[in-house]
Each structure stands twice: as C-alpha cells, then as structure tokens.
Amino acid sequence: MQTKKRRITQRGTESQTPRRARRSTGITTLMDVARIARVSPITASRALNTPGKVASETLARVREAVTQTGYVPNMLAGGLASSRSRLVAAVVPIIAGSVFLDMMQSLTDTLAAAGYQLMLGQSGYDIAREDALIDAIIGRRPDGIVITGVMHSAYARKRLAASGIPVVETWDLTHSPIDMLVGFSHEKTGVAVARFLHGRGSRRPAIISADDPRARRRVRAYVKAARKLAGMEEAIVEWVPSPTTLKQGRYGMARILGKHPDIDSIFCSSDLLALGVLTEALARGIDVPGRIAVVGFGDLAFAAEVHPPLTTVRIDGARIGREAAHFIVQRAQGKPVADRILDIGYSIVERASA
Amino acid sequence: MQTKKRRITQRGTESQTPRRARRSTGITTLMDVARIARVSPITASRALNTPGKVASETLARVREAVTQTGYVPNMLAGGLASSRSRLVAAVVPIIAGSVFLDMMQSLTDTLAAAGYQLMLGQSGYDIAREDALIDAIIGRRPDGIVITGVMHSAYARKRLAASGIPVVETWDLTHSPIDMLVGFSHEKTGVAVARFLHGRGSRRPAIISADDPRARRRVRAYVKAARKLAGMEEAIVEWVPSPTTLKQGRYGMARILGKHPDIDSIFCSSDLLALGVLTEALARGIDVPGRIAVVGFGDLAFAAEVHPPLTTVRIDGARIGREAAHFIVQRAQGKPVADRILDIGYSIVERASA
DNA sequence: GTGAAAGCGCTAACAG
DNA sequence: CTGTTAGCGCTTTCAC
C-alpha cells in the first residue's frame, strides 16, 4: 500500500511520511461496503438511499455487501453531510403522569413511520434548565422541534426562531406562534364547561385547578362566563400545584368542602384531580352527581370506567401528535405549510358524573 | 480571496479553478468563533470543552465571541469527530399508560445532568418493527442503549451485541444479559405475594394478569407457590391483553366473579388493573378487603390515595432509571462496570386493600 | 498553552 | 446510471 495522496504544505518542507491523524473506529463503513460491491462510495450511498437511481444489478451487489458485513449507516455522518438529521425533538414539562402521553405516543409512531427518530427533553419548571435544554436540542440540529406546553423563556424563543429549525407549539392557541401551532382554545373550553354545568342546574360552582398557565386561563374564562349566567354564584377556586395527582384532588375537595360545604359542582383541571374528587366523595358518602356534579379535563383512558363514569373535556392528544409530525415532515420535504395554525378544538363528553 | 489549498490530481491536469462543492449552511461555526476571537479553531474548541487547558485571557475572548455570535456547537459534527454522540437511546414497549414512566423520567433527568440527551423508541408488539428500530438506533451511534421490557428478537440482540454500544436491560433479571442489567426477580415477587395473601388468610385466590412475559412469570411463580401453602386452593387466573387498563380490571373482575363468586383475594399484574377491580367492587357493593383482598403491582402515585388505599408491590422505577444512567455514563467515561447485574428488589407495601 | 494537519463517514455538486 | 471531488463542522494527533 502506498500513501494515496499528499498535500503540498504551505512552506515547502521536504516530503515526510505524513503521520496518520486518527485511526478509524474499526466499524464497517460505507467505503467497506462499496469496496466489496466493487462500486464507488457514492453509488453505494445511492443504492441505500435512492435505490431507484441505481441499476438493479448494482443494487443487488451493494445489498449483498451490506448483509454480508452487517453494515449500519452512520447517521451522524449522514446528517452532517446532508444537514438533515432525521431527528425530531420533543419538549415536555414532565414525563411522568403527564397528559401529553398520547401525543408523545402518536408523535413517536408517526415520525418513526416517516423515518424520523424522537429525542425527548424535559423542560421542568426551571427556566435556566429550559434554556440549557433548548441549546442542547439546537446543537443536535434536529429537523423539527415539538414543544408541548408553553415555552416560557424569551431567550429560548429567540434562539429557536434564530435556529431556523421548524418549530411546532402545541396544546395552546396564540396569534403569534414561534412558527407553527397545533392546539385549542383554553378560554373557549372554560366558557363551555361553565355553560354546561349551568345547564345541568349548577348554581354554586367550585373549581379545583392546577396552577399552570393554561389551566389558569381556563379557570379565568370559566369564572368570567359564570358571572353572566343567571343565578350562578361566584365560582370558588381551589389551586393545587402541578403536576396534578389523585391525591391533590382528594385534598382539594376536602379543603373546599371545609369552607363551602354547599357547593353543587366541581370542575377539575385534570381527570386525575377529578378521580381524586370522586374518591373523596366516595370516602365521605357524598353522592355524585346527585349532590355534586364533577367534570374533568383530558378524557384519559380511565375516565369512562371510573365510578361513576366521568364527564370530561376531551382533547385529542393523539391527533395533536400526528398533526405536529405532519407539519414537520412537510417542512423537512421542503413543502411550505399553508396554514401554520391548526385549532383541533375540544368536546365535552357527557357521562354520569355530571 | 484566494483558493487556499489545492490537491495534486493523480493525472497532472492543467490547473483549473476548482468548483465549489457545496455551500456552507450559513450558520455560525466554530471557525467563525475562532476567527472573531483571533485563535485557531482547536483553541476555540478547547475553550468550550476543556476550559482548564486554555489561558484565562484566551478563554474570555472565545466566550465573548460565542455570546456575540450566538454560536451553538454542532453535536453531529462533534459526535462524528469524537465518536461520542452524548446521546442515549431508550426503548420502551409503549409510551402511553406505561409503568416505565418513572424510569423514563429519572433516566432523562440523570442523563441531562451528565450532558446526555435521550432518544426514545417504541418497540411495540411487532418484531419486524423492533428490528428496524434497533438498526435505526444503532445508526445514531448512541453512547448507550437502555432497553425496558424484553428485547425479544434474536436478530436485534445480535446486532446490539455486535455494535459495541453499552446496553442496559431493565425490569428483569437473567444470568445472561446482552451487557448490563438493572432489574428484579419476577419469580420472587410472585412467590412473595402468594405468601403474603396466604398470611392474610386468603384460601381461594384469583389473579388478573396482563399477558406479557414478565407478568406471566410472576403468575406462574405465584400459582406454584400457592400449591404448597396450607389450605390454599388452586389460583384462578384471568388473562387480559397488554397494555393493562382500569377497564380491563373491571371486566376481568366481572368475569372472575361470574365463574367463581367465592374467591377471597385478587392479585393484579398492575395497579391500574387493581383500581379497576376496586371500581367494579364498588359498583357491585363488594367489600374490600372484607370479602375480597386486592393486591396491585407497581405502586404508582395513585395507589396510596384510592379508596381503599391499595396494597401493592413496589418497584422503584426511578431508581432503575438512575442506575441505568449511571451504568452508561460510567462506561462512556471508560470506567469498566464491575457488577454488570444489579438486583434492586421489590417490596410489598401494606395498605388497607389487603 | 496554542496550532497545523488530517481525518470522522457521509452526501452534494458536477461531469461524463 | 456511475464516478470524482470537495466538503459538512468538529476533534484527534503530534509538534512546538
């Protein structure tokens, strides 16, 4: 073997055997495959990525070489060369016990079907960590970023906008998204529930809500709408910390009953809270919906099967995931997205609890 | 500007202006930062990665240039050059409603703290998809792979072993892991629950279990252990499909009661199933634990707060995630892991339901 | 403490 | 349909 090529050094030093800068990792590369298939590396690359552009006989030789060597393409190298990483990042506030699971599920599935992988990040409740997370994500040069919940940090929003990476914000509605948006109106939801409970005869309403920005907006809209409804008293509001749990629902219910034993309905900012309310009612022998009507939020899998079945606001999380994935795949294929804002709405699922 | 360098072509063609092969992406690179800071790219790199090896005055100049430009390192390029991607892949059977959420949470947190990102993959229930997933993951050259549940496919196991990537299998115990392991014994768990319920006076036991391999082993161990316990009748087993839901718990309970109304205990393969059992019992006016004792599995957040509080098998999912992350970070730092198998055990949390 | 050179493994851009 | 060339943006190796 001979040294294949040599550079001319700026200063015309005498020819030395150029040192080897680095040893290869030893793993099969596309060059190995190409050598075995007796084609050039680029042809091997085409055989794998755009098989239609390669003669079938060549294709067969390359495929043979791939199976023979157990070659797995290095997507770091591919991504660097093509500036398409086929990676999509998702940011969730928290993973455990989150209402975003259905969305993550469908996002992962939809993206996998299109050849993309999902990277997961937790923004948590700390702005500094959120900023660090966004930089870490941008550093991976993903082909898209899906943000669930709200991206609070102005710094992060600026970085995202500057990165040029397609961004989909979800689970909310605004007229000025960073880029694209799949969500619904929390205000409309709050108003709808107030009217629904009023229609069911509630006059002394209470609310147990997580203290997060979107739930807060639902509550505000509910309270405001309730004031305009005939005979409706001012809604009692009990705040609980995020993330919501069954436990918080029980405690919240207990606290409300302690102060206002005569309430006749409770709107909970999550189904888990509502389940806690049902549990506390059961433990105290309070009839639901007879004495108190209960409405949840989310329509999680268990909502239909608890006792009594839970009336709740249904949000199609799986659809949010699918649509967000579609947005990003569209963009990655260079197709501009016409409508950047998609309102998937909500619905109230009437069951026995209200 | 002048062409900086030129290669000597094999055949000595006359000097032509070499065409520009590709345009840069236009984003700030380390070279831009280096130019502004008036240092070489490698010094800029060192300033960011090993600041201790750079003079403080140089460091300041580089940092200034970074903030000025908004530079974000391209980790695809860095990973390719260093063959350390700082990416860890996690494989879960499904995301939604999974018992692995606590683990994913702590895995994400622990890894993020060490500077790693998590990539998520769903193996689902289809072997072909599982194989494709493993190849997609290996293609990213992650610094580690955490597998939750069981990796069924022999093909995938072979590929993983051949890839040289550190692998941590979790939630189970075997003497022949692919690489490393953090889990517990499902057999011991099953035996322990059988003994526990026997000690609580159960003689006509029933089981509602998901039809997945690990749950099946718990059931088998339970049934076998029960046969040896004085006065214990053969356990009635009702299988339900994975993933388990509250609904399955209700239906399973209903089916068992239809055939064997005199059972006095039910062991459920998940807390969600157990909650379904409690719900069905409530709907039918059956006293728990008076007439039927109920034991769950998992000790999810809600277990302590349902009515009655659920006796259940506690598995420290968060710890599994932490330990798995530690294993991988250790390996990534070149430190060999002494004990590749970690049994984190289980415990029975005694509450009112049994 | 700093730098020049040489790749990591792949694909875009042309040319034939 | 196939090949040559030149990078993508970073870090390793070796030298000073």
XYZ file of C-alpha atoms (C1' of nucleotides) in Angstrom:
740
model
C 0.000 0.000 0.000
C 1.120 3.465 -0.795
C 0.126 6.770 0.695
C -2.603 7.740 -1.685
C -2.441 11.496 -1.817
C -0.406 14.177 -0.223
C -0.967 17.820 0.301
C 1.505 20.479 -0.582
C 2.385 22.178 2.658
C 2.363 25.953 2.613
C 6.031 26.142 3.362
C 7.797 23.777 1.012
C 9.168 21.388 3.606
C 10.866 18.288 2.436
C 8.499 15.395 1.860
C 7.924 13.477 5.084
C 5.734 10.435 5.586
C 2.557 12.168 6.765
C 1.531 10.855 10.157
C -1.850 9.213 10.410
C -4.073 11.679 12.225
C -6.508 9.197 13.569
C -7.321 5.574 13.494
C -10.680 4.508 12.143
C -13.180 3.198 14.635
C -12.974 -0.232 13.066
C -16.663 -0.438 12.317
C -17.866 -1.216 8.819
C -18.295 1.952 6.789
C -19.921 2.704 3.514
C -16.480 2.555 1.923
C -16.068 -1.028 3.022
C -19.411 -1.867 1.510
C -18.508 -0.044 -1.695
C -15.201 -1.876 -1.963
C -16.837 -5.261 -1.550
C -19.568 -4.404 -4.058
C -16.924 -3.018 -6.435
C -18.627 0.357 -6.780
C -17.767 3.852 -5.643
C -18.935 5.014 -2.212
C -21.455 7.381 -3.717
C -23.055 4.589 -5.695
C -23.330 2.532 -2.542
C -24.885 5.553 -0.869
C -27.399 5.894 -3.661
C -28.195 2.209 -3.556
C -29.231 2.624 0.053
C -30.970 5.993 -0.110
C -32.399 6.224 -3.610
C -32.455 2.654 -4.932
C -34.449 3.768 -7.963
C -31.445 5.605 -9.318
C -29.204 2.568 -9.393
C -29.092 -0.341 -11.834
C -30.747 -3.383 -10.344
C -27.660 -5.497 -10.780
C -25.520 -2.932 -8.930
C -28.185 -2.652 -6.287
C -28.057 -6.374 -5.686
C -24.285 -6.327 -5.262
C -24.484 -3.485 -2.747
C -27.262 -5.147 -0.782
C -25.291 -8.336 -0.718
C -22.301 -6.468 0.661
C -24.487 -4.812 3.301
C -25.890 -8.052 4.647
C -22.501 -9.704 4.443
C -20.865 -7.009 6.565
C -23.806 -6.108 8.802
C -23.313 -2.512 7.802
C -25.386 0.109 9.637
C -25.196 3.632 8.184
C -23.728 6.256 10.482
C -26.465 8.845 10.655
C -24.231 11.312 12.436
C -22.056 11.423 9.359
C -25.024 11.389 7.023
C -26.738 14.146 8.919
C -23.638 16.277 8.952
C -23.126 15.882 5.231
C -26.731 16.438 4.219
C -27.809 18.752 7.041
C -30.841 16.575 7.544
C -30.565 14.731 10.812
C -33.885 12.872 10.605
C -34.215 13.634 14.267
C -37.128 15.483 15.829
C -37.020 16.840 19.345
C -39.988 16.950 21.689
C -40.071 19.096 24.788
C -42.467 18.209 27.596
C -42.769 19.832 31.017
C -42.580 16.438 32.712
C -42.908 12.869 31.556
C -44.401 11.002 34.487
C -48.121 11.374 34.872
C -48.347 13.813 32.045
C -51.417 14.469 29.921
C -49.130 14.578 26.908
C -48.505 10.859 26.739
C -50.992 10.151 23.982
C -49.403 12.904 21.997
C -45.896 11.562 22.550
C -47.077 8.133 21.541
C -48.604 9.239 18.258
C -45.710 11.591 17.612
C -43.215 8.773 18.012
C -45.276 6.441 15.834
C -45.956 8.929 13.067
C -42.354 10.059 12.945
C -40.961 6.539 13.012
C -43.157 5.669 10.037
C -41.604 8.593 8.153
C -38.076 7.551 9.111
C -37.534 10.025 11.920
C -36.491 9.411 15.500
C -37.697 11.297 18.531
C -35.450 12.993 21.043
C -37.034 13.789 24.363
C -36.376 16.685 26.663
C -37.973 17.731 29.930
C -38.280 21.439 30.419
C -39.336 21.028 34.028
C -40.233 24.130 35.927
C -36.863 25.820 35.935
C -36.253 28.478 33.301
C -32.480 28.100 33.402
C -32.779 24.394 32.688
C -35.236 25.103 29.930
C -32.721 27.389 28.240
C -29.964 24.829 28.550
C -32.292 22.208 27.125
C -33.122 24.314 24.087
C -29.450 24.900 23.349
C -28.719 21.205 23.741
C -31.531 20.451 21.326
C -30.489 23.031 18.751
C -26.967 21.595 18.957
C -28.297 18.309 17.603
C -29.631 20.102 14.536
C -32.984 18.299 14.588
C -35.252 18.602 11.573
C -38.020 19.846 13.831
C -38.934 20.657 17.404
C -42.280 19.979 19.003
C -42.972 21.922 22.134
C -45.723 20.801 24.437
C -46.965 23.196 26.968
C -45.604 26.672 26.786
C -42.078 27.775 26.111
C -41.795 30.417 28.772
C -38.309 31.717 28.259
C -37.852 34.671 25.935
C -34.246 33.601 25.468
C -35.336 30.168 24.292
C -37.906 31.617 21.927
C -35.291 33.863 20.383
C -32.825 31.012 19.978
C -35.464 28.822 18.415
C -36.516 31.479 15.963
C -32.883 32.168 15.072
C -32.051 28.498 14.605
C -34.181 28.168 11.506
C -35.456 24.814 12.729
C -39.174 24.164 12.171
C -40.982 24.508 15.484
C -44.459 23.313 16.375
C -46.015 24.621 19.555
C -48.913 22.571 20.852
C -51.783 22.415 23.318
C -52.462 26.092 23.075
C -53.539 28.826 20.713
C -51.932 32.161 20.043
C -51.842 34.575 17.151
C -48.077 34.835 17.300
C -46.551 31.361 17.406
C -42.803 30.999 17.013
C -43.502 29.065 13.848
C -46.330 26.501 13.640
C -49.060 25.584 16.081
C -51.450 22.734 16.840
C -53.770 23.397 19.733
C -57.076 24.588 21.034
C -58.535 27.481 22.980
C -58.384 27.154 26.738
C -60.649 30.168 27.065
C -63.382 28.600 24.956
C -63.055 25.392 26.910
C -63.537 27.183 30.225
C -66.585 29.040 28.953
C -68.086 25.849 27.537
C -67.766 23.996 30.830
C -69.337 26.900 32.768
C -72.310 26.879 30.421
C -72.557 23.122 30.507
C -72.683 22.958 34.293
C -75.125 25.840 34.437
C -77.318 23.975 32.003
C -77.119 20.949 34.303
C -78.508 23.071 37.103
C -75.371 24.047 38.957
C -75.627 27.374 40.793
C -72.845 27.132 43.394
C -69.842 26.033 41.369
C -66.320 25.236 42.516
C -63.092 24.625 40.645
C -60.002 22.662 41.548
C -57.208 23.612 39.238
C -53.520 23.096 38.746
C -51.546 26.275 38.992
C -50.189 26.177 35.466
C -50.666 28.910 32.871
C -53.078 27.117 30.583
C -55.274 25.730 33.348
C -55.304 29.204 34.842
C -56.702 30.622 31.626
C -59.443 28.006 31.555
C -60.327 28.927 35.114
C -60.361 32.633 34.410
C -62.632 32.161 31.395
C -64.904 29.888 33.423
C -65.199 32.357 36.297
C -65.891 35.251 33.977
C -68.501 33.316 31.996
C -70.172 32.098 35.191
C -70.791 35.662 36.328
C -73.019 36.245 33.352
C -75.082 33.105 33.832
C -78.477 33.547 35.503
C -78.472 32.596 39.175
C -74.873 31.381 39.175
C -72.866 32.357 42.237
C -69.222 33.355 42.062
C -67.135 30.240 41.481
C -64.997 29.006 44.380
C -61.470 28.288 43.151
C -59.002 25.967 44.843
C -55.492 25.947 43.396
C -53.210 22.924 43.628
C -49.601 22.607 42.486
C -48.585 20.995 39.202
C -48.380 18.187 38.310
C -51.830 17.143 39.362
C -52.422 13.893 41.187
C -55.312 11.937 42.553
C -54.096 12.957 45.986
C -54.342 16.652 45.165
C -57.892 16.036 44.012
C -58.825 14.461 47.338
C -57.177 17.178 49.396
C -58.560 19.954 47.234
C -62.036 18.515 47.574
C -61.615 18.241 51.337
C -60.479 21.848 51.616
C -63.365 23.137 49.512
C -65.928 21.185 51.494
C -64.431 22.520 54.712
C -65.011 26.092 53.645
C -68.003 25.755 51.332
C -69.964 22.618 52.111
C -72.886 23.688 49.926
C -71.199 23.706 46.513
C -73.022 21.733 43.840
C -70.414 21.242 41.105
C -66.663 20.907 40.694
C -64.685 21.457 37.532
C -61.233 19.879 37.750
C -58.291 20.866 35.588
C -57.409 17.222 35.003
C -59.094 13.829 35.052
C -56.719 12.712 37.764
C -57.904 15.525 40.013
C -61.473 14.574 39.173
C -60.777 10.981 40.133
C -59.450 12.260 43.432
C -62.654 14.227 43.922
C -64.727 11.135 43.173
C -62.609 9.156 45.618
C -63.012 11.707 48.388
C -66.742 11.886 47.714
C -66.904 8.113 47.984
C -64.969 8.128 51.238
C -67.364 10.733 52.653
C -70.523 9.195 51.277
C -71.285 12.189 49.076
C -73.486 11.391 46.098
C -72.051 12.205 42.676
C -73.711 13.602 40.635
C -76.729 13.843 42.959
C -75.257 16.334 45.379
C -72.173 17.424 43.484
C -71.555 17.239 39.754
C -67.970 16.587 38.677
C -66.296 17.462 35.382
C -62.729 16.528 34.493
C -60.340 17.537 31.763
C -58.441 15.370 29.291
C -60.628 12.295 28.826
C -57.859 9.936 29.765
C -58.356 6.233 29.208
C -59.765 5.604 32.671
C -62.372 8.402 32.578
C -65.079 6.222 31.042
C -64.523 3.401 33.509
C -64.400 5.048 36.895
C -67.466 5.018 39.117
C -69.463 6.989 38.265
C -68.182 7.438 34.682
C -66.559 10.841 34.402
C -67.953 13.711 32.400
C -64.919 15.449 30.993
C -63.450 17.693 28.342
C -61.964 15.639 25.572
C -58.740 16.791 23.908
C -57.479 14.584 21.109
C -53.845 14.353 22.154
C -53.067 11.667 19.611
C -54.248 13.953 16.857
C -52.058 16.782 18.112
C -49.095 14.451 17.829
C -49.999 13.316 14.334
C -50.602 16.808 13.028
C -47.409 18.133 14.580
C -45.472 15.303 12.969
C -47.082 16.041 9.614
C -46.181 19.702 9.883
C -42.560 18.865 10.477
C -42.291 16.182 7.824
C -43.877 18.564 5.312
C -41.315 21.195 6.108
C -38.464 18.730 6.005
C -39.515 17.828 2.483
C -39.321 21.455 1.547
C -43.064 21.853 1.166
C -44.204 25.068 2.769
C -47.053 24.703 5.239
C -50.007 26.834 4.211
C -51.919 27.147 7.460
C -49.450 27.336 10.279
C -52.097 27.410 12.961
C -54.356 24.416 13.479
C -57.167 24.549 16.028
C -58.224 20.984 16.789
C -60.910 22.083 19.217
C -62.325 20.205 22.176
C -65.530 18.464 23.123
C -67.405 17.779 26.306
C -68.005 14.085 26.838
C -71.167 13.697 28.878
C -71.113 10.779 31.261
C -72.745 10.070 34.599
C -70.642 12.271 36.895
C -72.388 15.473 35.774
C -9.799 35.796 -1.538
C -7.600 33.106 -2.940
C -8.119 29.386 -3.213
C -6.389 28.253 -0.090
C -5.173 24.816 -0.931
C -5.208 22.550 -3.858
C -4.689 18.869 -4.234
C -2.369 17.371 -6.783
C -4.570 15.318 -9.021
C -3.310 11.872 -9.868
C -3.043 12.730 -13.537
C -1.311 16.051 -13.863
C -4.111 18.022 -15.485
C -3.625 21.704 -16.065
C -4.701 23.879 -13.140
C -8.418 24.727 -13.338
C -10.441 26.839 -10.920
C -11.824 24.094 -8.696
C -15.591 24.278 -8.455
C -17.073 24.882 -5.051
C -18.507 21.562 -3.982
C -21.019 22.830 -1.507
C -22.144 25.971 0.139
C -21.973 26.246 3.892
C -25.244 26.237 5.773
C -24.689 29.832 6.798
C -24.924 29.121 10.483
C -22.198 30.249 12.833
C -19.496 27.620 13.157
C -16.627 27.142 15.491
C -14.392 28.637 12.799
C -16.354 31.872 12.878
C -15.977 31.999 16.626
C -12.253 31.276 16.338
C -11.780 33.987 13.761
C -13.518 36.577 15.904
C -11.577 35.535 18.991
C -8.347 35.542 16.949
C -7.448 31.980 17.882
C -7.298 28.731 15.951
C -10.421 26.558 15.752
C -8.876 23.974 18.018
C -8.247 26.514 20.717
C -11.827 27.645 20.487
C -12.870 24.016 20.781
C -10.735 23.583 23.872
C -12.094 26.748 25.394
C -15.565 25.265 25.181
C -14.838 21.664 26.114
C -11.841 21.792 28.437
C -11.655 25.397 29.654
C -8.979 24.426 32.166
C -6.485 23.873 29.376
C -6.811 27.387 27.992
C -5.343 30.645 29.267
C -7.998 32.663 31.026
C -7.493 35.636 28.772
C -7.987 33.485 25.662
C -10.981 31.870 27.292
C -12.588 35.246 27.803
C -12.094 36.203 24.172
C -13.665 32.965 22.970
C -16.605 33.274 25.327
C -17.147 36.798 24.180
C -17.181 35.637 20.573
C -19.667 32.889 21.437
C -22.187 35.207 23.047
C -21.678 37.768 20.322
C -22.477 35.274 17.570
C -24.991 33.090 19.412
C -22.902 30.091 18.481
C -24.347 26.661 19.252
C -21.945 23.747 18.744
C -22.987 21.235 16.114
C -23.051 17.967 18.020
C -23.476 15.943 14.857
C -20.063 17.135 13.762
C -18.625 16.799 17.235
C -20.023 13.329 17.640
C -18.686 12.241 14.296
C -15.219 13.530 15.057
C -15.005 12.189 18.587
C -17.228 9.125 18.209
C -19.041 10.186 21.345
C -22.532 11.289 20.489
C -23.685 12.122 24.015
C -26.931 10.534 23.039
C -28.574 7.649 24.872
C -31.414 5.649 23.397
C -34.280 4.220 25.405
C -36.556 1.527 24.086
C -39.985 1.079 25.632
C -42.779 -1.262 24.528
C -45.285 1.603 24.551
C -45.311 5.091 25.961
C -48.929 5.786 26.832
C -50.060 4.296 30.110
C -46.799 2.576 30.678
C -45.369 1.544 34.044
C -41.988 2.740 32.806
C -42.728 6.433 33.062
C -40.974 6.980 36.366
C -37.973 5.295 34.919
C -38.026 7.404 31.770
C -38.348 10.481 33.902
C -35.353 9.728 36.077
C -33.392 8.475 33.093
C -33.963 11.735 31.259
C -33.105 13.788 34.329
C -29.996 11.866 35.281
C -28.696 11.843 31.736
C -29.419 15.522 31.174
C -27.443 16.337 34.308
C -24.484 14.453 32.828
C -24.807 16.215 29.489
C -26.597 13.468 27.593
C -29.839 13.568 25.662
C -32.405 10.812 25.453
C -33.710 9.337 22.241
C -36.943 7.440 22.516
C -38.096 4.417 20.592
C -41.207 2.290 20.849
C -40.681 -1.378 20.209
C -44.403 -2.043 20.165
C -45.511 -5.595 19.718
C -44.212 -6.207 16.229
C -40.867 -7.970 15.907
C -40.130 -6.551 12.463
C -40.599 -3.030 13.735
C -38.446 -3.817 16.727
C -35.611 -4.879 14.438
C -35.952 -1.755 12.328
C -35.947 0.323 15.485
C -32.737 -1.236 16.746
C -30.989 -0.585 13.452
C -32.218 2.995 13.439
C -30.884 3.416 16.948
C -27.512 1.855 16.222
C -27.250 4.147 13.208
C -27.264 7.122 15.540
C -24.232 5.745 17.346
C -25.615 6.455 20.821
C -23.276 6.165 23.773
C -25.684 3.739 25.374
C -28.981 1.957 24.962
C -31.475 1.302 27.726
C -33.996 -1.370 26.989
C -37.114 -1.591 29.084
C -39.128 -4.689 28.925
C -37.691 -7.529 26.968
C -35.861 -7.425 23.686
C -37.476 -10.409 22.041
C -35.783 -10.515 18.700
C -32.663 -12.660 18.363
C -31.643 -10.518 15.386
C -31.807 -7.379 17.479
C -29.845 -8.972 20.308
C -27.134 -9.988 17.886
C -26.960 -6.550 16.322
C -26.782 -4.916 19.722
C -24.001 -7.179 20.881
C -22.087 -6.600 17.636
C -22.491 -2.832 17.785
C -20.229 -2.473 20.777
C -22.622 0.048 22.296
C -23.195 -0.274 26.053
C -26.613 -1.815 26.635
C -28.610 -1.866 29.847
C -31.561 -4.204 30.047
C -34.038 -3.384 32.780
C -37.057 -4.561 34.733
C -35.966 -8.147 34.687
C -33.242 -10.489 35.825
C -31.289 -13.040 33.830
C -27.892 -14.655 34.105
C -27.072 -13.853 30.505
C -27.793 -10.206 29.781
C -26.632 -8.717 26.498
C -24.407 -6.447 28.521
C -25.601 -4.799 31.744
C -28.784 -5.221 33.736
C -30.863 -3.385 36.332
C -33.911 -5.265 37.475
C -35.574 -7.591 39.918
C -36.907 -11.115 40.093
C -40.460 -11.563 38.899
C -40.466 -15.075 40.295
C -39.582 -13.934 43.792
C -42.221 -11.248 43.572
C -44.911 -13.755 42.646
C -43.927 -16.073 45.491
C -43.863 -13.205 47.966
C -47.366 -12.078 47.079
C -48.710 -15.634 47.357
C -47.248 -15.940 50.824
C -48.432 -12.511 51.823
C -52.033 -13.196 50.850
C -51.928 -16.618 52.477
C -50.733 -14.953 55.639
C -53.656 -12.553 55.399
C -55.999 -15.524 55.413
C -56.717 -15.952 51.717
C -57.533 -19.527 50.699
C -59.372 -19.089 47.398
C -57.086 -16.782 45.416
C -57.551 -15.314 41.974
C -55.211 -13.446 39.658
C -55.874 -10.923 36.910
C -52.789 -10.551 34.803
C -51.622 -8.924 31.615
C -50.500 -11.430 29.047
C -46.916 -10.228 28.859
C -43.849 -12.377 29.500
C -42.798 -10.871 32.808
C -46.269 -10.763 34.305
C -46.689 -14.340 33.161
C -43.631 -15.370 35.135
C -44.945 -13.680 38.251
C -48.219 -15.535 37.828
C -46.518 -18.866 37.295
C -44.392 -18.413 40.401
C -47.447 -17.346 42.394
C -49.503 -20.349 41.313
C -46.685 -22.756 42.045
C -46.010 -21.249 45.457
C -49.719 -21.239 46.324
C -49.931 -25.001 45.813
C -47.524 -25.535 48.657
C -49.341 -23.278 51.091
C -51.557 -24.962 53.658
C -55.239 -24.860 52.744
C -54.734 -22.718 49.651
C -56.826 -23.734 46.672
C -55.532 -23.612 43.113
C -55.379 -19.987 41.984
C -57.910 -18.866 39.383
C -56.133 -16.947 36.614
C -57.784 -14.450 34.303
C -55.619 -13.124 31.477
C -56.135 -9.715 29.900
C -54.309 -8.175 26.958
C -51.463 -5.677 27.323
C -51.383 -2.805 27.994
C -53.464 -3.014 31.113
C -56.206 -0.513 31.795
C -58.707 0.231 34.504
C -61.333 -1.114 32.130
C -59.586 -4.474 31.830
C -59.539 -4.642 35.603
C -63.286 -4.138 35.809
C -64.046 -6.657 33.090
C -61.576 -9.174 34.442
C -63.120 -8.865 37.882
C -66.603 -9.288 36.413
C -65.590 -12.405 34.517
C -63.957 -13.979 37.559
C -66.946 -13.274 39.769
C -69.209 -14.779 37.140
C -67.354 -18.072 37.251
C -66.004 -18.098 40.794
C -68.077 -15.870 43.044
C -66.427 -17.239 46.179
C -62.849 -16.069 45.645
C -61.342 -14.162 48.543
C -58.321 -12.399 47.036
C -57.153 -10.959 43.739
C -53.582 -10.251 42.730
C -53.422 -7.863 39.778
C -50.438 -7.522 37.485
C -50.716 -3.716 37.600
C -52.100 -1.034 39.861
C -54.372 0.116 37.084
C -55.961 -3.314 36.905
C -56.282 -3.252 40.688
C -58.018 0.108 40.514
C -60.430 -1.407 38.020
C -61.074 -4.243 40.438
C -61.736 -1.776 43.247
C -64.071 0.154 40.964
C -66.019 -2.927 39.973
C -66.219 -3.980 43.598
C -67.562 -0.548 44.466
C -70.139 -0.711 41.688
C -71.295 -4.127 42.963
C -71.178 -3.268 46.622
C -68.489 -5.821 47.366
C -66.464 -5.065 50.469
C -62.703 -4.702 50.003
C -60.809 -6.063 51.864
C -63.622 -7.616 53.928
C -64.834 -10.057 51.307
C -62.023 -9.817 48.776
C -58.454 -8.689 49.364
C -56.804 -6.842 46.469
C -53.093 -6.513 45.719
C -51.686 -4.453 42.866
C -48.314 -4.147 41.241
C -46.172 -1.088 40.666
C -47.102 1.289 43.472
C -48.000 4.079 41.103
C -48.644 7.521 42.521
C -52.364 6.990 42.928
C -52.094 3.667 44.799
C -51.913 5.274 48.239
C -54.868 7.550 47.581
C -57.537 5.339 46.114
C -60.337 4.043 48.310
C -59.450 1.806 49.995
C -55.693 2.504 49.767
C -54.105 -0.164 47.647
C -51.759 -2.821 48.942
C -49.262 -3.317 46.172
C -45.821 -4.452 45.117
C -43.471 -1.524 44.987
C -40.846 -1.367 42.239
C -38.570 1.642 42.347
C -38.761 2.630 38.713
C -36.973 5.925 39.305
C -34.042 4.045 40.755
C -33.889 1.728 37.761
C -33.582 4.793 35.561
C -30.885 6.353 37.713
C -28.816 3.203 37.936
C -29.119 2.527 34.224
C -27.970 6.064 33.505
C -25.026 5.637 35.873
C -24.013 2.407 34.198
C -23.936 4.093 30.826
C -22.184 7.249 31.949
C -19.546 5.104 33.682
C -18.925 3.189 30.511
C -18.854 6.327 28.414
C -16.096 7.623 30.655
C -14.154 4.482 30.004
C -14.569 3.129 33.502
C -15.419 -0.531 33.402
C -18.501 -1.522 35.361
C -17.650 -4.116 37.972
C -21.041 -5.638 38.683
C -22.996 -5.737 35.500
C -26.102 -7.118 37.127
C -27.958 -5.065 39.692
C -30.958 -6.505 41.506
C -32.916 -3.639 43.007
C -35.501 -5.924 44.552
C -39.117 -5.192 45.378
C -41.233 -4.645 48.448
C -44.825 -5.199 49.407
C -46.495 -2.014 50.573
C -49.243 -2.954 53.001
C -52.262 -0.707 52.846
C -55.952 -1.211 53.507
C -56.980 -3.169 50.404
C -55.448 -6.412 51.687
C -0.836 27.000 26.286
C -1.505 27.006 21.207
C -1.524 25.478 16.468
C -1.268 22.773 11.726
C -2.714 18.913 9.604
C -5.644 15.135 8.922
C -9.432 12.973 9.138
C -14.549 11.068 11.388
C -18.215 8.771 7.447
C -21.115 10.504 4.722
C -23.519 13.193 0.626
C -23.993 17.490 -2.671
C -22.473 19.056 -6.849
C -20.974 18.310 -11.112
C -19.270 15.717 -15.089
C -19.480 12.064 -18.015
C -26.512 5.138 -14.331
C -21.784 5.895 -12.221
C -17.797 8.347 -10.667
C -14.680 12.308 -8.951
C -14.045 15.855 -5.957
C -14.820 18.594 -2.118
C -16.529 19.416 1.715
C -20.325 19.172 6.322
C -18.097 21.149 11.414
C -15.811 19.273 14.560
C -11.762 16.842 17.307
C -7.521 13.849 17.448
C -2.699 13.600 16.823
C 1.515 15.405 17.010
C 4.639 19.379 17.290
C 6.260 23.488 19.286
